[in-house]
Coordinates of C-alpha atoms in Angstrom, one line a residue:
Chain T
X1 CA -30.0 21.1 32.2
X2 CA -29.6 23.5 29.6
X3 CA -31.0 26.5 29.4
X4 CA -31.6 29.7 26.2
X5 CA -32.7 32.4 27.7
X6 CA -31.6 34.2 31.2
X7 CA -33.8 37.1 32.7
X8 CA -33.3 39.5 35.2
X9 CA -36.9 40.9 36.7
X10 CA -37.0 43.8 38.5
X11 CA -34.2 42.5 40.7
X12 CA -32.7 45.1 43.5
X13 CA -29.9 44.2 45.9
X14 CA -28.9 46.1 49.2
X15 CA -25.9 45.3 51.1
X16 CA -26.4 47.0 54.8
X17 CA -28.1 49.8 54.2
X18 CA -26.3 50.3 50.3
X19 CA -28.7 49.6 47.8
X20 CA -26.3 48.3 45.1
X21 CA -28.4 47.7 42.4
X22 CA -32.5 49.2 41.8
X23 CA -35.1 47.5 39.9
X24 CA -32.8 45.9 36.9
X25 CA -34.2 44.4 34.3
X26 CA -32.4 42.5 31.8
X27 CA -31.9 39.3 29.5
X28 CA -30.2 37.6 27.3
X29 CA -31.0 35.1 24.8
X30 CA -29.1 32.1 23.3
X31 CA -25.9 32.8 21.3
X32 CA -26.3 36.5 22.2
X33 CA -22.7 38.4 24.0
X34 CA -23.7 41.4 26.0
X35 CA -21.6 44.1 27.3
X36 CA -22.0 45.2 30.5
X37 CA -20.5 48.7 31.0
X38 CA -20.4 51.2 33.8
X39 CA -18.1 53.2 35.8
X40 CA -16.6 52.0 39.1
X41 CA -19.3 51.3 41.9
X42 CA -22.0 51.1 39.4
X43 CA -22.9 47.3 40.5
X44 CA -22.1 45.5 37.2
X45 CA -19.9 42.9 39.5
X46 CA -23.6 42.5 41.8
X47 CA -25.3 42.0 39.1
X48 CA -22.9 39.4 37.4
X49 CA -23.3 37.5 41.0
X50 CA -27.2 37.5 40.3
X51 CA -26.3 35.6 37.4
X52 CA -24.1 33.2 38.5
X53 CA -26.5 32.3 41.2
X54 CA -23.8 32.7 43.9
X55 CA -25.8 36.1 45.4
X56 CA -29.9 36.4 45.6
X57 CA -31.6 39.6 45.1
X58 CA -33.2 41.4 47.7
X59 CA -35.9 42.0 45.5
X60 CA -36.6 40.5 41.8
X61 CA -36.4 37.5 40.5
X62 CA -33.9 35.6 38.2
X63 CA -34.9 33.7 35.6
X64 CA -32.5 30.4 34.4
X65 CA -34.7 28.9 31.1
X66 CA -37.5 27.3 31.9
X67 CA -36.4 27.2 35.7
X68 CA -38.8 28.6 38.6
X69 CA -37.1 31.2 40.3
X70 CA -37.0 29.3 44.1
X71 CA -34.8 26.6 41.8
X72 CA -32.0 28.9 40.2
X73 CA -29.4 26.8 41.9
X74 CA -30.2 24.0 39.5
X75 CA -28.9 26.1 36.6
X76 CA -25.2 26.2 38.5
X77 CA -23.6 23.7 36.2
X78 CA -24.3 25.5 33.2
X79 CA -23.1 28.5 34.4
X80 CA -19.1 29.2 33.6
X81 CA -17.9 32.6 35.6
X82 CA -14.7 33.9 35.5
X83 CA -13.9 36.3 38.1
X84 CA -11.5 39.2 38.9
X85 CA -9.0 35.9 40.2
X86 CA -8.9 32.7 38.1
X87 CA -10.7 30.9 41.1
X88 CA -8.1 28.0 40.9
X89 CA -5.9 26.2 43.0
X90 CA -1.9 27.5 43.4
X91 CA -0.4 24.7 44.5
X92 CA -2.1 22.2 41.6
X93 CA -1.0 22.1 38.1
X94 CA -2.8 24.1 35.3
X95 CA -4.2 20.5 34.0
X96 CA -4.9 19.3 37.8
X97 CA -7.0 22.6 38.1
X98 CA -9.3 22.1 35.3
X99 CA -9.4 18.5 35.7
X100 CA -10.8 18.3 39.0
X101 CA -13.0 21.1 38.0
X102 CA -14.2 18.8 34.9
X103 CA -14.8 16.0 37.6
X104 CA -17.0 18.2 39.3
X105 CA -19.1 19.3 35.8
X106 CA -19.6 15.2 35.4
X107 CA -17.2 15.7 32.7
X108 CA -16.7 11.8 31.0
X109 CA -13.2 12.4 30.1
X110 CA -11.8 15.4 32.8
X111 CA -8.2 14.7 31.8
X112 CA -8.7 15.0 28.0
X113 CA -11.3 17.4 28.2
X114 CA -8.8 19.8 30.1
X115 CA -6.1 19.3 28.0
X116 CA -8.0 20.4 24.8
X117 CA -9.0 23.2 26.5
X118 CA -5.5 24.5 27.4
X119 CA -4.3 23.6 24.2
X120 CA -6.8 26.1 23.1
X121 CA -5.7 29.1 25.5
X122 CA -2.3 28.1 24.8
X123 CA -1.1 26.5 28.0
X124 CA -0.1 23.0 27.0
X125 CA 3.6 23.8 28.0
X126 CA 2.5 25.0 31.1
X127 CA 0.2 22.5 32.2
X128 CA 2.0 20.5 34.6
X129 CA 3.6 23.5 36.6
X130 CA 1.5 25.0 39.7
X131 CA -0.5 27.2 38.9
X132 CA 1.0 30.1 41.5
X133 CA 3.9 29.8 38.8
X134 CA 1.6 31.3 36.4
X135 CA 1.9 35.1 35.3
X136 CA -1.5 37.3 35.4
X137 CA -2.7 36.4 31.8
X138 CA -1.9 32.8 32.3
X139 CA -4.0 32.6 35.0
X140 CA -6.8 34.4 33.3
X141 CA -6.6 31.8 30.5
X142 CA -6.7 29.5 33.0
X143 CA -9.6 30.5 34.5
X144 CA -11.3 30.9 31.3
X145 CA -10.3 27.4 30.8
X146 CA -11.7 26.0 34.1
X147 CA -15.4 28.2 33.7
X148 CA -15.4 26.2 30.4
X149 CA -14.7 23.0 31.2
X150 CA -18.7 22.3 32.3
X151 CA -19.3 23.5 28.4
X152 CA -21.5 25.8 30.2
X153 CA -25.6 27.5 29.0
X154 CA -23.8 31.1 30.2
X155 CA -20.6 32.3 30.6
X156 CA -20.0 35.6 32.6
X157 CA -16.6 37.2 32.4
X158 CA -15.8 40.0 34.7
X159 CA -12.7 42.2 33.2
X160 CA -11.7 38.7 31.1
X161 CA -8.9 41.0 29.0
X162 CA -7.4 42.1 32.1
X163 CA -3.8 41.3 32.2
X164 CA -4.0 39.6 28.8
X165 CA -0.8 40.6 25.9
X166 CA -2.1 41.2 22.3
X167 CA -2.0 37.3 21.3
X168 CA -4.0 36.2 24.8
X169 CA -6.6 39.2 23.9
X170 CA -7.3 37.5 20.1
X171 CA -7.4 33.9 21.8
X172 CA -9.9 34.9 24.2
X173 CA -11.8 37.0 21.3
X174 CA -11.9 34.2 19.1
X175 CA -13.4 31.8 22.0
X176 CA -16.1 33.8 22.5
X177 CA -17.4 34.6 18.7
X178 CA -17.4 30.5 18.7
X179 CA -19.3 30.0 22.3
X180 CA -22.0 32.7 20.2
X181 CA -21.7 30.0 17.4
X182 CA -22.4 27.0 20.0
X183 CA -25.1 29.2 21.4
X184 CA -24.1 30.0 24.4
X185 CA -24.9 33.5 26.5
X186 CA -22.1 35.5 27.1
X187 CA -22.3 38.1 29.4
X188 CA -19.4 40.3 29.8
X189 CA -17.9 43.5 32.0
X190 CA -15.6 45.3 30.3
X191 CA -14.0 48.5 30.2
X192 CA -12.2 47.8 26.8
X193 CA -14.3 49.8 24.6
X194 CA -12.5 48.3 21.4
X195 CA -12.5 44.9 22.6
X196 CA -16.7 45.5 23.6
X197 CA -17.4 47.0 20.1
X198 CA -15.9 44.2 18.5
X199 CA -17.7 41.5 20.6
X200 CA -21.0 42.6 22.0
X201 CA -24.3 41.8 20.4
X202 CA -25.8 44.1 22.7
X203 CA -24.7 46.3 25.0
X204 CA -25.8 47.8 28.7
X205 CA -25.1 50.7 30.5
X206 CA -25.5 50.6 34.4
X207 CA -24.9 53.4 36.8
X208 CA -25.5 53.7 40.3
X209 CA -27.3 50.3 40.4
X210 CA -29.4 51.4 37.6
X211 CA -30.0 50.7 34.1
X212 CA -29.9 53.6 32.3
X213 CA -30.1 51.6 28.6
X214 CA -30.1 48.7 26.8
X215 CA -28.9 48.7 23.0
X216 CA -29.6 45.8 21.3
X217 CA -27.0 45.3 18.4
X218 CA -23.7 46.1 17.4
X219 CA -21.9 49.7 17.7
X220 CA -18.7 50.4 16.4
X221 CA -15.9 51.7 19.1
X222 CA -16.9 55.3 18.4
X223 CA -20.8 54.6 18.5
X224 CA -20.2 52.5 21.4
X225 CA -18.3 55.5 23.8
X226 CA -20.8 58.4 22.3
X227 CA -23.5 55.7 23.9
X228 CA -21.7 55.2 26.8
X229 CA -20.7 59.0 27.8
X230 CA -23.9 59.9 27.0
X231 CA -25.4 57.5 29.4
X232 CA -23.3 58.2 32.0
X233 CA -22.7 61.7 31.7
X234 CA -22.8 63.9 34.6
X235 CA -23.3 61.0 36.6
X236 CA -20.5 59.2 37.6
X237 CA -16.6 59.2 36.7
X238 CA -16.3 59.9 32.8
X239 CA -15.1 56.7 30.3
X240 CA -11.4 56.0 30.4
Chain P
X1 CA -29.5 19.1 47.6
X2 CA -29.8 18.6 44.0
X3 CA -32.4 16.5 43.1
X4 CA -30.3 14.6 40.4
X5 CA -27.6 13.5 42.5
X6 CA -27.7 9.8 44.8
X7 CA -26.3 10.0 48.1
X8 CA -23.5 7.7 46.3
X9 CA -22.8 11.0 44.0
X10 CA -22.8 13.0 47.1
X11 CA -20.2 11.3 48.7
X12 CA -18.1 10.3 45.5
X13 CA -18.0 14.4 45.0
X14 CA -17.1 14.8 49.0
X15 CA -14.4 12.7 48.1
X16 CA -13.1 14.3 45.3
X17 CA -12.9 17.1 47.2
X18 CA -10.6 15.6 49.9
X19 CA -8.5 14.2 47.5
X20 CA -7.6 17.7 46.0
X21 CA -7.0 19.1 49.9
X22 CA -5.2 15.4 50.2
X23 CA -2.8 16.2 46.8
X24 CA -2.5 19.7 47.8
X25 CA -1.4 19.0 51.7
X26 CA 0.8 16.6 50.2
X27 CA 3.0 18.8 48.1
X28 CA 2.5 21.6 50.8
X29 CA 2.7 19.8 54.3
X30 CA 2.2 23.1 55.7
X31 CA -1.3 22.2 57.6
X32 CA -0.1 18.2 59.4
X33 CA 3.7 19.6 60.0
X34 CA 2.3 22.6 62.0
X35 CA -0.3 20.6 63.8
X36 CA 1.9 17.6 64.5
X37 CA 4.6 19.9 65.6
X38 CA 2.4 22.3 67.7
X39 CA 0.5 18.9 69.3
X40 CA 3.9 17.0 70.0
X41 CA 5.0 20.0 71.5
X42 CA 2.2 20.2 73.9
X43 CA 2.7 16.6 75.0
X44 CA 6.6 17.3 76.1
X45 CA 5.9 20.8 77.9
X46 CA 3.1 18.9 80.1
X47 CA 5.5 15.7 80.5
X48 CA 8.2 18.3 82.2
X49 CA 5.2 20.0 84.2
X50 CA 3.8 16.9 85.7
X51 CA 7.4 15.6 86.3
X52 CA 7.6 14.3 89.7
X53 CA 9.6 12.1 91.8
X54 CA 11.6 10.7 89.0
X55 CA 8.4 10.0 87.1
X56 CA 5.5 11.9 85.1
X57 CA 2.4 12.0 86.9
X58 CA 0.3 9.2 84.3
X59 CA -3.4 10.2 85.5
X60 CA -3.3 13.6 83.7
X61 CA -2.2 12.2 81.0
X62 CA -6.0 11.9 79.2
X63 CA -6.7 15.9 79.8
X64 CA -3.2 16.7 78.4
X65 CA -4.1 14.2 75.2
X66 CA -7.5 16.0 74.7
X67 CA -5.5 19.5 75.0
X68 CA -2.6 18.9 72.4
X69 CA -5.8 17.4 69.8
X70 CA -7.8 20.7 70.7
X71 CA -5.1 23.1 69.9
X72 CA -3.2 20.9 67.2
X73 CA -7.0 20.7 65.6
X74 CA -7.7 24.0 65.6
X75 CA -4.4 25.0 63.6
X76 CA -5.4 22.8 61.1
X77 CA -9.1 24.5 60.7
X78 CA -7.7 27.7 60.7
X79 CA -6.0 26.5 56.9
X80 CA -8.6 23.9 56.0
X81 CA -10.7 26.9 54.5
X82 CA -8.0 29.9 53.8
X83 CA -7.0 27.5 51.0
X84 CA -10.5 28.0 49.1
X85 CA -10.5 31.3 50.1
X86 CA -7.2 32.1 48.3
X87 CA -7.4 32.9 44.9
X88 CA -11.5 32.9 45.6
X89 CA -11.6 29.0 44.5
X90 CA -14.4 28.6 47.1
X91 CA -16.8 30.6 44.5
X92 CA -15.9 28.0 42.2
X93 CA -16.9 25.2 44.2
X94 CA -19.9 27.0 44.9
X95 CA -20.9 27.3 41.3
X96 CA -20.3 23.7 40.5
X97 CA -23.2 21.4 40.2
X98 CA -22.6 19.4 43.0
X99 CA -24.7 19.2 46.4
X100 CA -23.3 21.9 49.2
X101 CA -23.0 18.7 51.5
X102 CA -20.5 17.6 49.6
X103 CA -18.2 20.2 49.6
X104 CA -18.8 20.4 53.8
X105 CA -18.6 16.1 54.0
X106 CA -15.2 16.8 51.7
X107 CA -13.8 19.7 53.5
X108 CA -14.8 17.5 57.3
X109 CA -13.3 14.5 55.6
X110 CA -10.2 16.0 55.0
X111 CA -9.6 17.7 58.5
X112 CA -10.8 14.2 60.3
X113 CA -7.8 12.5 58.5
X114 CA -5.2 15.5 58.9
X115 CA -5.9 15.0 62.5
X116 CA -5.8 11.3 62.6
X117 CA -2.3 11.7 61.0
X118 CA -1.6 14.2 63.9
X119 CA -2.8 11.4 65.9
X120 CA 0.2 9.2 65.1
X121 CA 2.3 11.0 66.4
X122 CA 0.3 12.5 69.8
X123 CA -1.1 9.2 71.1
X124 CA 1.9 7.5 71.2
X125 CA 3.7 10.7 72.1
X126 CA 1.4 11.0 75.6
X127 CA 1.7 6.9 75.3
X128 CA 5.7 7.1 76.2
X129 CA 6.2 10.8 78.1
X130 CA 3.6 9.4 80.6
X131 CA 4.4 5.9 81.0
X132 CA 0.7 4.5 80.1
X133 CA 0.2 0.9 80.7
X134 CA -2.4 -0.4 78.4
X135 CA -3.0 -3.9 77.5
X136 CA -4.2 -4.5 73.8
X137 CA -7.6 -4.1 74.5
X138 CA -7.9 -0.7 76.3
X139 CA -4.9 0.5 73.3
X140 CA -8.3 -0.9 71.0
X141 CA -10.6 0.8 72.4
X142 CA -8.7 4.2 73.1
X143 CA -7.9 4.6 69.5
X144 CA -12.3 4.2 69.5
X145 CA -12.6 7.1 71.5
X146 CA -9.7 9.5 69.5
X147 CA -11.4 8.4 66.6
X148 CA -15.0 9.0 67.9
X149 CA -14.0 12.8 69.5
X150 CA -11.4 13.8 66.3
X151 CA -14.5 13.0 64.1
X152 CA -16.7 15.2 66.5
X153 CA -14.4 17.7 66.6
X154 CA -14.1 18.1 63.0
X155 CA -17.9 17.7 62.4
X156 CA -18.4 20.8 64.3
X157 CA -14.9 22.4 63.4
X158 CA -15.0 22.0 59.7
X159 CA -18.8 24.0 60.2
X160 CA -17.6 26.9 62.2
X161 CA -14.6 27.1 59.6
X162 CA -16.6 28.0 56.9
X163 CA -18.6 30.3 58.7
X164 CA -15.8 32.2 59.6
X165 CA -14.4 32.5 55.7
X166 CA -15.2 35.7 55.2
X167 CA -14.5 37.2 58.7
X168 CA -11.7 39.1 59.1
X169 CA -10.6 38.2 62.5
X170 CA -11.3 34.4 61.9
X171 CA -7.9 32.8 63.5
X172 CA -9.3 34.6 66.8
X173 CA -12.9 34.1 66.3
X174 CA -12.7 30.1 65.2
X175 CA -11.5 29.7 68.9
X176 CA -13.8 31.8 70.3
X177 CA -16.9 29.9 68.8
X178 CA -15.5 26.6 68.4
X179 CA -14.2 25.7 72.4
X180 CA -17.6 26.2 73.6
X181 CA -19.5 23.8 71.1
X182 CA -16.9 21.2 71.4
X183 CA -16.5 21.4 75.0
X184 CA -18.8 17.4 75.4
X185 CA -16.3 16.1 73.0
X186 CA -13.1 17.2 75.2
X187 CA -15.2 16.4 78.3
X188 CA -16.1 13.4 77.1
X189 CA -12.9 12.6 76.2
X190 CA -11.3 13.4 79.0
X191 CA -13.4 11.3 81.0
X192 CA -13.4 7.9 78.3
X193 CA -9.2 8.0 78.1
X194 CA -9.3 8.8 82.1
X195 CA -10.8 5.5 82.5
X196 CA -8.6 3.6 80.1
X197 CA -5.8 4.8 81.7
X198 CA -6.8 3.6 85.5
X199 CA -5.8 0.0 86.4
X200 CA -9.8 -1.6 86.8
X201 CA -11.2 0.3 84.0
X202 CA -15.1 0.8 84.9
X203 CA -16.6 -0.5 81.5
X204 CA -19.8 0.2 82.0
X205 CA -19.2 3.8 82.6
X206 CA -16.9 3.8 79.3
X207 CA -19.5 2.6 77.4
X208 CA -21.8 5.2 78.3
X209 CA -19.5 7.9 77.5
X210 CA -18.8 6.3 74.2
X211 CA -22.3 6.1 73.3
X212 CA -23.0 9.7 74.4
X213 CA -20.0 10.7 71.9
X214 CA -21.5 8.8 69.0
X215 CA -24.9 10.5 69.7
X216 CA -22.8 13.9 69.6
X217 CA -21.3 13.3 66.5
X218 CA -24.5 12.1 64.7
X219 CA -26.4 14.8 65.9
X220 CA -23.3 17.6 65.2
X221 CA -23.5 16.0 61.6
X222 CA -26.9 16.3 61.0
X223 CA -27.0 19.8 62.2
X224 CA -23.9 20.5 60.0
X225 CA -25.6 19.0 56.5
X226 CA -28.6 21.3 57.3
X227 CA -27.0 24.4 58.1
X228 CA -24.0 24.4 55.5
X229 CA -25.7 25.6 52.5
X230 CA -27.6 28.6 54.0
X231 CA -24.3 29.5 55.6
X232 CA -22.5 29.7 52.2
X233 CA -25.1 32.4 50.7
X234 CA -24.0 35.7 49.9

């Protein structure tokens, strides 16, 4: 079920007695890439886990489409998240990986589909090896590969240019200006100010578990840190 | 359970699930050469213990059976989940569409046959050290009753594993928790294989302990399908 619009009402979350994120509200729409930006601790990871579906809110509600809250978990298979790790397999090839992953998404052609994909992120040559034999930007493409594979509604990427050489960076840039062409949601954390400026349709600052703004449109590198530090001024650990 | 998937779907994903843990143990054998070795090794120490008068001592040999499955068992449950939980793959299954029973049926499907495989080598193992005399149909239906507690046992095991993902003193824990619930199926065991083993088996008795260890492993997997997916949140 596909979905164009994912909201975030009013949604807290306390771990123990750590209240990780207060009251957030926030959404995107379809073919939109937003920038989620903070300093360490500030909950953007927590809130990333609201979307995906993988972690309720203590309080709040999420909203997948036209989807009743109490039936989120419906929305799972169009949700592509790719984490700190690549969330694969080590001892299975690249190609296994992504395939079994496609068999999983009801994919009609796993095999092909997977292949096309790591053609894409440039891993053809590597497909067949396991992937622990992978170096740290392989496996991020190869998690990017495997969160796509379901051709998924929203796609969260958590640090996605982590690890990644110049030519890795561009190939994941380029896949997500054409997901925003397909229409998907893109909702990203990144600390890569250039990297943000160049993607984000919109941008959001949280800090502490709060929002402390929302800017809807593109800012250029230097709009986009005079934003940020002024957001976060004073209150946590300054921009690196 | 998601509305949009059969109970075939269910189980085709389950499957697809033990057939990655199949491919993987395959390549790896780290999780049925530790178990077999650990359970074979079980069955020798106890054949020199109960070593007696030139002979081993053939009526314990359905307790030390039980024990070598036990302990082989719960090596393999100890490693059934750490592999999703490496490189955080078990997030990944989560976020797929398919039902949360089929990732538990998958995950129980899998340990059920690395023990069976264990199996092989115990049965035959406590079959030779202690001198069993079984005629074709009490061989029949012992294999029943291994079949009938391992499926039990990884039921319950399989559950208690993925409880224990996240713990940080899991190895210990999974012992702690699991021995207690699985204690009918050892006892049960015991019991069954003890009365294979005598010359004039008691059937009826057999048959009661047979029933009460499908009734144990229907209501364990019941439980198990009902329980998995809140487990899994957060």
């Amino acid at each position: 079920m596909r979905f164009d619009r994912v909201e975030a009402r009013q949604v807290t979350k306390i771990y123990d007695r750590h209240r990780a994120l207060h009251q957030v509200n926030l959404s995107l729409e379809k073919g939109q890439v937003m920038a989620l930006l903070g300093p360490n601790g500030a909950g953007k990871t927590t809130l990333l886990w609201m979307f995906s579906t993988l972690s309720t809110p203590t309080s709040g509600t999420m909203h997948f489409g036209e989807l009743p809250p109490d039936r989120a978990k419906e929305a799972r298979g169009q949700i592509g998240l790719l984490s700190h790790s690549a969330l694969t397999y080590g001892d299975l090839s690249g190609l296994e990986n992504v395939a079994f992953f496609g068999r999983l998404y009801g994919a009609a052609d796993p095999v092909g589909e997977a292949t096309r994909l790591l053609e894409d992120f440039g891993l053809k040559e590597a497909q067949e090896r396991p992937a622990k034999t992978y170096s740290r930007g392989m496996l991020q493409r190869l998690g990017l590969a495997r969160a796509l594979i379901g051709r998924p509604s929203l796609v969260l990427l958590d640090e996605p240019f982590t690890g990644l050489d110049r030519a890795s960076t561009r190939t994941v840039i380029d896949r997500v200006h054409q997901l925003r062409q397909e229409g998907a949601m893109v909702l990203m954390i990144s600390h890569d100010m250039e990297t943000t400026a160049e993607l984000a349709d919109a941008t959001a600052v949280l800090v502490r578990g709060k929002l402390e703004g929302v800017h809807q449109g593109r800012l250029d590198t230097h709009a986009l840190r005079a934003r940020y530090a002024e957001l976060t001024e004073g209150k946590k650990e300054a921009v690196a | 359970m998601s509305p949009e998937r059969s109970v075939f779907g269910t189980l085709v994903d389950a499957w697809r699930i033990t057939e990655k843990d199949l491919l993987v143990e395959l390549r790896t054998k780290e999780i049925v050469l530790t178990m077999g070795y650990f359970g074979f090794l079980v069955v020798l120490i106890f054949s020199f213990a109960f070593f007696q008068d030139g002979a081993t001592i053939s009526s314990v040999a359905s307790g030390i059976l039980w024990v070598s499955i036990a302990f082989a068992g719960t090596l393999g449950l100890g490693r059934i989940f750490e592999r999703e939980r490496e490189g955080d793959c078990i997030r990944a299954l989560l976020l797929s569409p398919i039902p949360r029973p089929s990732i538990y049926l998958g995950k129980a499907l899998g340990v059920l046959i690395f023990m069976l495989v264990v199996e092989a080598v115990v049965v035959p193992s406590v079959y030779f050290f202690f001198n069993l005399d079984l005629d074709r149909t009490r061989a029949g239906v012992l294999l029943l009753t291994v079949l009938l507690g391992t499926l039990g046992y990884a039921i319950v095991g399989t559950l208690l594993a993925a409880m224990l993902l996240r713990a940080r003193t899991k190895d210990v824990l999974l012992a702690v928790v699991l021995y207690p619930l699985i204690l009918p199926v050892l006892i049960i065991g015991v019991k069954a294989t003890g009365i294979l083993v005598q010359p004039e088996p008691v059937w009826n008795e057999l048959s009661l302990w047979l029933r009460l260890l499908g009734l144990y492993d229907a209501v364990f997997l019941v439980a198990s399908l009902w329980i998995f997916e809140p487990l899994l949140l957060d």
